[in-house]
């Protein structure tokens, strides 16, 4: 839904530039934005504005489709789309300005999903410890507490990394592609 809203907002911005109604663009009708956008909506520049709008519509449709996938499947496609945006001609002004942030939104959503999953699993592990006096050896031991299924790491599609110790545990999302400092952790090692 958020991508559909973004698409409508973006298309409204193109129409605002085309009609000269910069208030519709969400940009200030004063200052540099107005100065740069008014000529972009002129009849002379209209073919460039139309090609920019077509590129915007195409890419936002791609992002919307890819965003429906689990992040670990979407990530390579989002990288491809980011590369496509970076390589657009300079005449695709609005598309180059507006769309790079959308690919980062998909990753941020995966980070939130990982944090939520880690919280659910971490609390179930703590509950197990409170009831049994020790931490479970595997996450399978807490599956029933979580409705029968352990949430998966959205970055890998695999279970979160769980390392029980005698009096603590480490639980994390492998979100970093090898950079341990970038992982999302429930508890740091003791």
N, C-alpha and C. Protein backbone atom coordinates (compact mmCIF):
# COMPACT_ATOMS: atom_id res chain seq x y z
N UNK A 1 0.81 -1.20 0.00
CA UNK A 1 0.00 0.00 0.00
C UNK A 1 0.86 1.26 0.00
N UNK A 2 1.98 1.21 0.74
CA UNK A 2 2.81 2.41 0.79
C UNK A 2 3.43 2.71 -0.57
N UNK A 3 3.76 1.66 -1.34
CA UNK A 3 4.32 1.90 -2.67
C UNK A 3 3.26 2.44 -3.62
N UNK A 4 2.02 1.99 -3.46
CA UNK A 4 0.93 2.53 -4.28
C UNK A 4 0.74 4.01 -3.97
N UNK A 5 0.80 4.36 -2.68
CA UNK A 5 0.70 5.77 -2.29
C UNK A 5 1.85 6.58 -2.84
N UNK A 6 3.05 6.01 -2.78
CA UNK A 6 4.23 6.71 -3.32
C UNK A 6 4.08 6.91 -4.82
N UNK A 7 3.55 5.92 -5.52
CA UNK A 7 3.35 6.04 -6.96
C UNK A 7 2.39 7.17 -7.27
N UNK A 8 1.29 7.25 -6.52
CA UNK A 8 0.32 8.32 -6.75
C UNK A 8 0.92 9.69 -6.44
N UNK A 9 1.68 9.76 -5.34
CA UNK A 9 2.34 11.01 -5.00
C UNK A 9 3.30 11.43 -6.11
N UNK A 10 4.08 10.48 -6.61
CA UNK A 10 5.04 10.78 -7.67
C UNK A 10 4.36 11.22 -8.95
N UNK A 11 3.31 10.52 -9.34
CA UNK A 11 2.60 10.89 -10.57
C UNK A 11 1.93 12.26 -10.41
N UNK A 12 1.47 12.56 -9.21
CA UNK A 12 0.89 13.88 -8.93
C UNK A 12 1.98 14.95 -9.08
N UNK A 13 3.19 14.66 -8.67
CA UNK A 13 4.30 15.62 -8.82
C UNK A 13 4.57 15.89 -10.30
N UNK A 14 4.56 14.84 -11.12
CA UNK A 14 4.77 15.04 -12.56
C UNK A 14 3.67 15.94 -13.14
N UNK A 15 2.42 15.68 -12.72
CA UNK A 15 1.31 16.49 -13.22
C UNK A 15 1.43 17.93 -12.74
N UNK A 16 1.87 18.12 -11.49
CA UNK A 16 2.07 19.46 -10.97
C UNK A 16 3.13 20.23 -11.76
N UNK A 17 4.18 19.56 -12.14
CA UNK A 17 5.23 20.21 -12.95
C UNK A 17 4.69 20.51 -14.34
N UNK A 18 3.95 19.58 -14.90
CA UNK A 18 3.39 19.74 -16.25
C UNK A 18 2.44 20.94 -16.30
N UNK A 19 1.62 21.12 -15.26
CA UNK A 19 0.63 22.21 -15.26
C UNK A 19 1.17 23.50 -14.66
N UNK A 20 2.35 23.43 -14.05
CA UNK A 20 2.92 24.61 -13.40
C UNK A 20 2.40 24.82 -11.99
N UNK A 21 1.63 23.87 -11.48
CA UNK A 21 1.09 23.94 -10.11
C UNK A 21 2.06 23.21 -9.19
N UNK A 22 3.15 23.89 -8.82
CA UNK A 22 4.19 23.24 -8.04
C UNK A 22 3.74 22.89 -6.63
N UNK A 23 2.65 23.48 -6.14
CA UNK A 23 2.13 23.07 -4.83
C UNK A 23 1.73 21.60 -4.85
N UNK A 24 1.31 21.09 -5.99
CA UNK A 24 0.90 19.68 -6.11
C UNK A 24 2.10 18.73 -6.02
N UNK A 25 3.29 19.26 -6.24
CA UNK A 25 4.48 18.41 -6.26
C UNK A 25 4.98 18.09 -4.86
N UNK A 26 4.53 18.83 -3.87
CA UNK A 26 5.08 18.67 -2.52
C UNK A 26 6.36 19.47 -2.36
N UNK A 27 6.78 20.16 -3.42
CA UNK A 27 7.97 21.00 -3.36
C UNK A 27 7.53 22.43 -3.07
N UNK A 28 8.43 23.19 -2.53
CA UNK A 28 8.14 24.59 -2.28
C UNK A 28 8.02 25.31 -3.62
N UNK A 29 6.95 26.08 -3.82
CA UNK A 29 6.84 26.80 -5.09
C UNK A 29 7.81 27.98 -5.17
N UNK A 30 8.62 28.18 -4.16
CA UNK A 30 9.60 29.27 -4.15
C UNK A 30 10.99 28.66 -4.20
N UNK A 31 11.93 29.46 -4.46
CA UNK A 31 13.32 29.04 -4.36
C UNK A 31 13.80 28.21 -5.54
N UNK A 32 14.86 27.46 -5.28
CA UNK A 32 15.56 26.73 -6.32
C UNK A 32 14.69 25.64 -6.97
N UNK A 33 13.90 24.92 -6.17
CA UNK A 33 13.06 23.86 -6.74
C UNK A 33 12.13 24.43 -7.81
N UNK A 34 11.46 25.53 -7.48
CA UNK A 34 10.55 26.14 -8.43
C UNK A 34 11.32 26.63 -9.66
N UNK A 35 12.46 27.23 -9.42
CA UNK A 35 13.27 27.75 -10.53
C UNK A 35 13.66 26.62 -11.50
N UNK A 36 14.04 25.47 -10.94
CA UNK A 36 14.47 24.36 -11.79
C UNK A 36 13.30 23.59 -12.39
N UNK A 37 12.18 23.50 -11.67
CA UNK A 37 11.08 22.68 -12.15
C UNK A 37 10.20 23.38 -13.18
N UNK A 38 10.10 24.68 -13.14
CA UNK A 38 9.25 25.38 -14.11
C UNK A 38 9.71 25.11 -15.55
N UNK A 39 10.99 25.26 -15.87
CA UNK A 39 11.40 24.96 -17.25
C UNK A 39 11.19 23.48 -17.61
N UNK A 40 11.30 22.60 -16.61
CA UNK A 40 11.13 21.16 -16.86
C UNK A 40 9.71 20.86 -17.32
N UNK A 41 8.74 21.67 -16.91
CA UNK A 41 7.36 21.48 -17.32
C UNK A 41 6.99 22.23 -18.59
N UNK A 42 7.94 22.95 -19.17
CA UNK A 42 7.64 23.73 -20.39
C UNK A 42 7.42 22.81 -21.58
N UNK A 43 6.79 23.36 -22.62
CA UNK A 43 6.53 22.57 -23.83
C UNK A 43 7.82 22.05 -24.44
N UNK A 44 8.87 22.84 -24.37
CA UNK A 44 10.15 22.44 -24.94
C UNK A 44 10.73 21.22 -24.22
N UNK A 45 10.61 21.20 -22.90
CA UNK A 45 11.17 20.09 -22.11
C UNK A 45 10.16 18.98 -21.87
N UNK A 46 8.93 19.14 -22.33
CA UNK A 46 7.86 18.16 -22.07
C UNK A 46 8.25 16.73 -22.48
N UNK A 47 8.92 16.51 -23.62
CA UNK A 47 9.30 15.11 -23.94
C UNK A 47 10.19 14.49 -22.87
N UNK A 48 11.09 15.29 -22.27
CA UNK A 48 11.95 14.77 -21.21
C UNK A 48 11.14 14.46 -19.95
N UNK A 49 10.19 15.35 -19.63
CA UNK A 49 9.31 15.12 -18.49
C UNK A 49 8.49 13.85 -18.70
N UNK A 50 7.99 13.65 -19.91
CA UNK A 50 7.19 12.46 -20.21
C UNK A 50 8.04 11.18 -20.10
N UNK A 51 9.27 11.22 -20.60
CA UNK A 51 10.15 10.05 -20.48
C UNK A 51 10.52 9.79 -19.02
N UNK A 52 10.70 10.86 -18.26
CA UNK A 52 10.99 10.73 -16.83
C UNK A 52 9.80 10.06 -16.13
N UNK A 53 8.60 10.51 -16.43
CA UNK A 53 7.40 9.94 -15.81
C UNK A 53 7.24 8.46 -16.19
N UNK A 54 7.54 8.13 -17.43
CA UNK A 54 7.47 6.72 -17.87
C UNK A 54 8.48 5.87 -17.11
N UNK A 55 9.70 6.38 -16.95
CA UNK A 55 10.73 5.64 -16.20
C UNK A 55 10.31 5.48 -14.75
N UNK A 56 9.76 6.55 -14.16
CA UNK A 56 9.29 6.50 -12.78
C UNK A 56 8.22 5.42 -12.62
N UNK A 57 7.24 5.45 -13.49
CA UNK A 57 6.14 4.47 -13.41
C UNK A 57 6.65 3.05 -13.55
N UNK A 58 7.55 2.84 -14.50
CA UNK A 58 8.09 1.50 -14.72
C UNK A 58 8.86 1.01 -13.50
N UNK A 59 9.72 1.85 -12.96
CA UNK A 59 10.56 1.43 -11.83
C UNK A 59 9.72 1.24 -10.58
N UNK A 60 8.75 2.11 -10.34
CA UNK A 60 7.95 1.95 -9.13
C UNK A 60 7.11 0.68 -9.22
N UNK A 61 6.69 0.31 -10.41
CA UNK A 61 5.97 -0.96 -10.59
C UNK A 61 6.89 -2.14 -10.28
N UNK A 62 8.14 -2.07 -10.74
CA UNK A 62 9.11 -3.12 -10.43
C UNK A 62 9.34 -3.23 -8.92
N UNK A 63 9.52 -2.08 -8.26
CA UNK A 63 9.76 -2.08 -6.82
C UNK A 63 8.57 -2.67 -6.09
N UNK A 64 7.37 -2.31 -6.52
CA UNK A 64 6.17 -2.83 -5.89
C UNK A 64 6.09 -4.35 -6.01
N UNK A 65 6.41 -4.89 -7.17
CA UNK A 65 6.40 -6.35 -7.36
C UNK A 65 7.46 -7.03 -6.49
N UNK A 66 8.65 -6.48 -6.50
CA UNK A 66 9.76 -7.07 -5.75
C UNK A 66 9.51 -6.98 -4.24
N UNK A 67 8.87 -5.91 -3.80
CA UNK A 67 8.61 -5.73 -2.37
C UNK A 67 7.65 -6.79 -1.82
N UNK A 68 6.95 -7.49 -2.69
CA UNK A 68 6.04 -8.55 -2.24
C UNK A 68 6.80 -9.82 -1.87
N UNK A 69 8.05 -9.93 -2.31
CA UNK A 69 8.86 -11.12 -2.05
C UNK A 69 9.48 -11.05 -0.66
N UNK A 70 9.84 -12.19 -0.09
CA UNK A 70 10.65 -12.15 1.13
C UNK A 70 11.96 -11.42 0.81
N UNK A 71 12.48 -10.70 1.79
CA UNK A 71 13.63 -9.84 1.54
C UNK A 71 14.81 -10.60 0.95
N UNK A 72 15.10 -11.81 1.46
CA UNK A 72 16.26 -12.54 0.95
C UNK A 72 16.11 -12.87 -0.54
N UNK A 73 14.87 -12.96 -1.04
CA UNK A 73 14.66 -13.15 -2.48
C UNK A 73 14.64 -11.81 -3.22
N UNK A 74 14.14 -10.78 -2.55
CA UNK A 74 14.02 -9.47 -3.17
C UNK A 74 15.35 -8.74 -3.28
N UNK A 75 16.29 -9.03 -2.38
CA UNK A 75 17.54 -8.27 -2.31
C UNK A 75 18.28 -8.20 -3.65
N UNK A 76 18.49 -9.29 -4.36
CA UNK A 76 19.20 -9.16 -5.64
C UNK A 76 18.44 -8.29 -6.66
N UNK A 77 17.12 -8.40 -6.64
CA UNK A 77 16.32 -7.58 -7.55
C UNK A 77 16.37 -6.11 -7.16
N UNK A 78 16.36 -5.83 -5.86
CA UNK A 78 16.45 -4.44 -5.41
C UNK A 78 17.80 -3.84 -5.79
N UNK A 79 18.84 -4.64 -5.71
CA UNK A 79 20.17 -4.17 -6.14
C UNK A 79 20.17 -3.87 -7.63
N UNK A 80 19.51 -4.73 -8.40
CA UNK A 80 19.41 -4.51 -9.85
C UNK A 80 18.65 -3.22 -10.13
N UNK A 81 17.54 -3.01 -9.43
CA UNK A 81 16.74 -1.80 -9.62
C UNK A 81 17.54 -0.56 -9.22
N UNK A 82 18.27 -0.62 -8.11
CA UNK A 82 19.11 0.51 -7.69
C UNK A 82 20.14 0.84 -8.76
N UNK A 83 20.73 -0.19 -9.33
CA UNK A 83 21.71 0.01 -10.40
C UNK A 83 21.04 0.64 -11.62
N UNK A 84 19.82 0.18 -11.93
CA UNK A 84 19.07 0.75 -13.05
C UNK A 84 18.80 2.24 -12.81
N UNK A 85 18.42 2.60 -11.59
CA UNK A 85 18.16 4.00 -11.26
C UNK A 85 19.44 4.83 -11.40
N UNK A 86 20.56 4.31 -10.88
CA UNK A 86 21.83 5.03 -10.97
C UNK A 86 22.25 5.28 -12.41
N UNK A 87 21.88 4.36 -13.31
CA UNK A 87 22.30 4.46 -14.70
C UNK A 87 21.28 5.15 -15.61
N UNK A 88 20.23 5.70 -15.03
CA UNK A 88 19.28 6.44 -15.84
C UNK A 88 19.95 7.69 -16.39
N UNK A 89 19.52 8.15 -17.57
CA UNK A 89 20.07 9.41 -18.08
C UNK A 89 19.77 10.56 -17.12
N UNK A 90 20.61 11.56 -17.12
CA UNK A 90 20.44 12.72 -16.23
C UNK A 90 19.11 13.44 -16.49
N UNK A 91 18.52 13.22 -17.66
CA UNK A 91 17.25 13.87 -17.98
C UNK A 91 16.07 13.25 -17.22
N UNK A 92 16.28 12.17 -16.50
CA UNK A 92 15.21 11.55 -15.68
C UNK A 92 15.33 12.12 -14.26
N UNK A 93 15.14 13.42 -14.19
CA UNK A 93 15.43 14.21 -12.99
C UNK A 93 14.65 13.70 -11.76
N UNK A 94 13.34 13.65 -11.85
CA UNK A 94 12.53 13.28 -10.68
C UNK A 94 12.73 11.82 -10.31
N UNK A 95 12.84 10.96 -11.30
CA UNK A 95 13.04 9.54 -11.01
C UNK A 95 14.35 9.34 -10.26
N UNK A 96 15.40 10.00 -10.70
CA UNK A 96 16.70 9.86 -10.04
C UNK A 96 16.67 10.46 -8.63
N UNK A 97 15.81 11.45 -8.39
CA UNK A 97 15.73 12.07 -7.07
C UNK A 97 14.86 11.24 -6.12
N UNK A 98 13.75 10.74 -6.61
CA UNK A 98 12.74 10.15 -5.72
C UNK A 98 12.92 8.67 -5.44
N UNK A 99 13.39 7.90 -6.38
CA UNK A 99 13.32 6.45 -6.23
C UNK A 99 14.45 5.76 -5.48
N UNK A 100 15.64 6.30 -5.37
CA UNK A 100 16.65 5.57 -4.62
C UNK A 100 16.24 5.25 -3.19
N UNK A 101 15.48 6.12 -2.57
CA UNK A 101 15.06 5.87 -1.18
C UNK A 101 14.09 4.70 -1.09
N UNK A 102 13.34 4.41 -2.13
CA UNK A 102 12.38 3.30 -2.08
C UNK A 102 13.07 1.95 -1.91
N UNK A 103 14.19 1.77 -2.54
CA UNK A 103 14.89 0.49 -2.40
C UNK A 103 15.41 0.33 -0.98
N UNK A 104 15.78 1.43 -0.34
CA UNK A 104 16.25 1.37 1.05
C UNK A 104 15.08 1.09 2.01
N UNK A 105 13.89 1.51 1.64
CA UNK A 105 12.71 1.25 2.47
C UNK A 105 12.46 -0.25 2.60
N UNK A 106 12.66 -0.99 1.52
CA UNK A 106 12.45 -2.44 1.56
C UNK A 106 13.43 -3.08 2.53
N UNK A 107 14.68 -2.64 2.53
CA UNK A 107 15.67 -3.17 3.48
C UNK A 107 15.31 -2.78 4.91
N UNK A 108 14.84 -1.56 5.09
CA UNK A 108 14.46 -1.13 6.44
C UNK A 108 13.30 -1.97 6.96
N UNK A 109 12.36 -2.31 6.08
CA UNK A 109 11.25 -3.17 6.49
C UNK A 109 11.78 -4.53 6.95
N UNK A 110 12.76 -5.07 6.25
CA UNK A 110 13.35 -6.35 6.65
C UNK A 110 14.03 -6.22 8.02
N UNK A 111 14.67 -5.09 8.27
CA UNK A 111 15.29 -4.88 9.58
C UNK A 111 14.24 -4.87 10.69
N UNK A 112 13.11 -4.22 10.43
CA UNK A 112 12.03 -4.21 11.43
C UNK A 112 11.48 -5.62 11.64
N UNK A 113 11.31 -6.37 10.55
CA UNK A 113 10.82 -7.75 10.68
C UNK A 113 11.81 -8.59 11.48
N UNK A 114 13.10 -8.39 11.25
CA UNK A 114 14.11 -9.13 11.99
C UNK A 114 14.06 -8.76 13.47
N UNK A 115 13.94 -7.48 13.77
CA UNK A 115 13.87 -7.06 15.17
C UNK A 115 12.64 -7.66 15.86
N UNK A 116 11.51 -7.66 15.17
CA UNK A 116 10.30 -8.24 15.75
C UNK A 116 10.46 -9.74 15.97
N UNK A 117 11.00 -10.44 14.97
CA UNK A 117 11.22 -11.88 15.10
C UNK A 117 12.18 -12.21 16.22
N UNK A 118 13.26 -11.43 16.33
CA UNK A 118 14.22 -11.65 17.41
C UNK A 118 13.59 -11.41 18.77
N UNK A 119 12.73 -10.41 18.84
CA UNK A 119 12.07 -10.13 20.10
C UNK A 119 11.15 -11.30 20.48
N UNK A 120 10.40 -11.81 19.52
CA UNK A 120 9.50 -12.94 19.79
C UNK A 120 10.30 -14.17 20.25
N UNK A 121 11.34 -14.48 19.52
CA UNK A 121 12.15 -15.66 19.85
C UNK A 121 12.88 -15.44 21.17
N UNK A 122 13.47 -14.27 21.35
CA UNK A 122 14.20 -13.98 22.59
C UNK A 122 13.32 -14.08 23.82
N UNK A 123 12.11 -13.54 23.72
CA UNK A 123 11.19 -13.63 24.85
C UNK A 123 10.77 -15.07 25.12
N UNK A 124 10.58 -15.87 24.06
CA UNK A 124 10.23 -17.28 24.25
C UNK A 124 11.39 -18.04 24.89
N UNK A 125 12.63 -17.71 24.51
CA UNK A 125 13.80 -18.34 25.12
C UNK A 125 13.88 -17.98 26.60
N UNK A 126 13.64 -16.70 26.90
CA UNK A 126 13.66 -16.27 28.31
C UNK A 126 12.54 -16.95 29.10
N UNK A 127 11.38 -17.09 28.49
CA UNK A 127 10.27 -17.77 29.16
C UNK A 127 10.64 -19.23 29.43
N UNK A 128 11.25 -19.88 28.46
CA UNK A 128 11.70 -21.27 28.64
C UNK A 128 12.67 -21.35 29.82
N UNK A 129 13.61 -20.41 29.86
CA UNK A 129 14.59 -20.37 30.95
C UNK A 129 13.89 -20.20 32.30
N UNK A 130 12.90 -19.31 32.34
CA UNK A 130 12.17 -19.08 33.58
C UNK A 130 11.41 -20.32 34.06
N UNK A 131 10.94 -21.11 33.12
CA UNK A 131 10.17 -22.31 33.48
C UNK A 131 11.06 -23.52 33.76
N UNK A 132 12.22 -23.59 33.10
CA UNK A 132 13.06 -24.80 33.18
C UNK A 132 14.39 -24.60 33.88
N UNK A 133 14.79 -23.37 34.13
CA UNK A 133 16.04 -23.11 34.81
C UNK A 133 17.27 -23.17 33.91
N UNK A 134 17.08 -23.44 32.65
CA UNK A 134 18.19 -23.45 31.70
C UNK A 134 17.66 -22.97 30.34
N UNK A 135 18.59 -22.63 29.46
CA UNK A 135 18.19 -22.18 28.13
C UNK A 135 18.03 -23.40 27.22
N UNK A 136 17.12 -23.33 26.26
CA UNK A 136 16.95 -24.46 25.35
C UNK A 136 18.22 -24.67 24.52
N UNK A 137 18.46 -25.91 24.16
CA UNK A 137 19.64 -26.22 23.34
C UNK A 137 19.40 -25.84 21.88
N UNK A 138 18.13 -25.92 21.44
CA UNK A 138 17.78 -25.52 20.07
C UNK A 138 16.50 -24.69 20.12
N UNK A 139 16.26 -23.96 19.07
CA UNK A 139 15.03 -23.17 19.01
C UNK A 139 13.81 -24.05 18.81
N UNK A 140 13.99 -25.27 18.35
CA UNK A 140 12.86 -26.18 18.19
C UNK A 140 12.15 -26.41 19.53
N UNK A 141 12.87 -26.29 20.62
CA UNK A 141 12.29 -26.52 21.94
C UNK A 141 11.29 -25.44 22.35
N UNK A 142 11.30 -24.30 21.69
CA UNK A 142 10.36 -23.23 22.02
C UNK A 142 9.30 -23.03 20.94
N UNK A 143 9.32 -23.86 19.90
CA UNK A 143 8.39 -23.68 18.78
C UNK A 143 6.94 -23.65 19.22
N UNK A 144 6.57 -24.51 20.18
CA UNK A 144 5.17 -24.55 20.62
C UNK A 144 4.76 -23.24 21.28
N UNK A 145 5.69 -22.59 21.95
CA UNK A 145 5.41 -21.29 22.58
C UNK A 145 5.08 -20.24 21.53
N UNK A 146 5.64 -20.41 20.35
CA UNK A 146 5.45 -19.44 19.26
C UNK A 146 4.41 -19.90 18.25
N UNK A 147 3.52 -20.78 18.67
CA UNK A 147 2.47 -21.24 17.76
C UNK A 147 2.91 -22.34 16.82
N UNK A 148 4.01 -23.00 17.11
CA UNK A 148 4.46 -24.13 16.31
C UNK A 148 5.54 -23.83 15.29
N UNK A 149 5.82 -22.56 15.05
CA UNK A 149 6.83 -22.21 14.04
C UNK A 149 7.72 -21.08 14.56
N UNK A 150 8.99 -21.23 14.35
CA UNK A 150 9.96 -20.20 14.71
C UNK A 150 10.00 -19.17 13.57
N UNK A 151 9.90 -17.87 13.86
CA UNK A 151 10.05 -16.87 12.79
C UNK A 151 11.41 -17.03 12.11
N UNK A 152 11.43 -16.81 10.81
CA UNK A 152 12.68 -16.92 10.05
C UNK A 152 13.34 -15.55 9.91
N UNK A 153 14.63 -15.58 9.75
CA UNK A 153 15.41 -14.37 9.51
C UNK A 153 15.05 -13.84 8.11
N UNK A 154 14.49 -12.64 8.00
CA UNK A 154 14.11 -12.14 6.68
C UNK A 154 15.29 -11.90 5.75
N UNK A 155 16.50 -11.83 6.30
CA UNK A 155 17.68 -11.60 5.46
C UNK A 155 18.20 -12.88 4.82
N UNK A 156 17.89 -14.03 5.40
CA UNK A 156 18.42 -15.29 4.88
C UNK A 156 17.34 -16.30 4.54
N UNK A 157 16.16 -16.15 5.12
CA UNK A 157 15.11 -17.16 4.96
C UNK A 157 15.35 -18.38 5.83
N UNK A 158 16.37 -18.32 6.67
CA UNK A 158 16.73 -19.42 7.57
C UNK A 158 16.40 -19.02 9.00
N UNK A 159 16.46 -19.97 9.94
CA UNK A 159 16.24 -19.59 11.33
C UNK A 159 17.29 -18.57 11.78
N UNK A 160 16.92 -17.77 12.78
CA UNK A 160 17.89 -16.86 13.38
C UNK A 160 19.03 -17.69 13.97
N UNK A 161 20.19 -17.08 14.09
CA UNK A 161 21.33 -17.75 14.68
C UNK A 161 21.14 -17.74 16.20
N UNK A 162 21.16 -18.93 16.80
CA UNK A 162 20.96 -19.08 18.24
C UNK A 162 22.13 -19.86 18.80
N UNK A 163 22.79 -19.27 19.79
CA UNK A 163 23.95 -19.92 20.42
C UNK A 163 23.75 -19.91 21.93
N UNK A 164 23.27 -21.04 22.49
CA UNK A 164 23.08 -21.09 23.94
C UNK A 164 24.42 -21.25 24.65
N UNK A 165 24.55 -20.59 25.80
CA UNK A 165 25.68 -20.79 26.69
C UNK A 165 25.10 -21.27 28.02
N UNK A 166 25.96 -21.52 28.97
CA UNK A 166 25.49 -22.04 30.25
C UNK A 166 24.49 -21.10 30.92
N UNK A 167 24.85 -19.83 31.03
CA UNK A 167 23.99 -18.90 31.75
C UNK A 167 23.50 -17.73 30.90
N UNK A 168 23.59 -17.86 29.60
CA UNK A 168 23.11 -16.83 28.69
C UNK A 168 22.94 -17.44 27.29
N UNK A 169 22.60 -16.59 26.37
CA UNK A 169 22.51 -17.04 24.98
C UNK A 169 22.75 -15.84 24.07
N UNK A 170 23.08 -16.13 22.83
CA UNK A 170 23.21 -15.12 21.80
C UNK A 170 22.21 -15.47 20.71
N UNK A 171 21.48 -14.47 20.26
CA UNK A 171 20.48 -14.65 19.22
C UNK A 171 20.62 -13.47 18.27
N UNK A 172 20.76 -13.77 16.98
CA UNK A 172 20.91 -12.65 16.05
C UNK A 172 20.44 -13.00 14.66
N UNK A 173 20.19 -11.93 13.92
CA UNK A 173 19.84 -12.01 12.50
C UNK A 173 21.14 -11.86 11.72
N UNK A 174 21.31 -12.68 10.75
CA UNK A 174 22.51 -12.63 9.92
C UNK A 174 22.29 -11.63 8.79
N UNK A 175 22.12 -10.37 9.15
CA UNK A 175 21.75 -9.33 8.20
C UNK A 175 22.92 -8.63 7.54
N UNK A 176 24.12 -9.03 7.87
CA UNK A 176 25.27 -8.19 7.55
C UNK A 176 26.14 -8.65 6.39
N UNK A 177 25.86 -9.79 5.80
CA UNK A 177 26.74 -10.30 4.75
C UNK A 177 28.18 -10.42 5.22
N UNK A 178 28.36 -10.95 6.41
CA UNK A 178 29.71 -11.20 6.91
C UNK A 178 30.24 -10.17 7.88
N UNK A 179 29.60 -9.04 8.02
CA UNK A 179 30.06 -8.00 8.94
C UNK A 179 29.32 -8.18 10.27
N UNK A 180 29.93 -8.84 11.23
CA UNK A 180 29.27 -9.18 12.49
C UNK A 180 28.77 -7.94 13.23
N UNK A 181 29.43 -6.81 13.06
CA UNK A 181 29.00 -5.59 13.76
C UNK A 181 27.66 -5.08 13.24
N UNK A 182 27.28 -5.47 12.01
CA UNK A 182 26.02 -4.99 11.43
C UNK A 182 24.85 -5.93 11.71
N UNK A 183 25.11 -7.07 12.32
CA UNK A 183 24.03 -8.00 12.64
C UNK A 183 23.08 -7.37 13.64
N UNK A 184 21.83 -7.80 13.60
CA UNK A 184 20.83 -7.35 14.55
C UNK A 184 20.82 -8.38 15.67
N UNK A 185 21.17 -7.97 16.88
CA UNK A 185 21.33 -8.92 17.98
C UNK A 185 20.26 -8.74 19.04
N UNK A 186 19.86 -9.86 19.63
CA UNK A 186 18.98 -9.82 20.79
C UNK A 186 19.83 -9.58 22.03
N UNK A 187 20.91 -10.32 22.16
CA UNK A 187 21.77 -10.20 23.33
C UNK A 187 23.21 -10.39 22.86
N UNK A 188 24.07 -9.52 23.29
CA UNK A 188 25.48 -9.66 22.93
C UNK A 188 26.11 -10.75 23.80
N UNK A 189 27.12 -11.41 23.25
CA UNK A 189 27.79 -12.46 24.04
C UNK A 189 28.33 -11.91 25.35
N UNK A 190 28.29 -12.74 26.40
CA UNK A 190 28.77 -12.36 27.74
C UNK A 190 30.27 -12.44 27.80
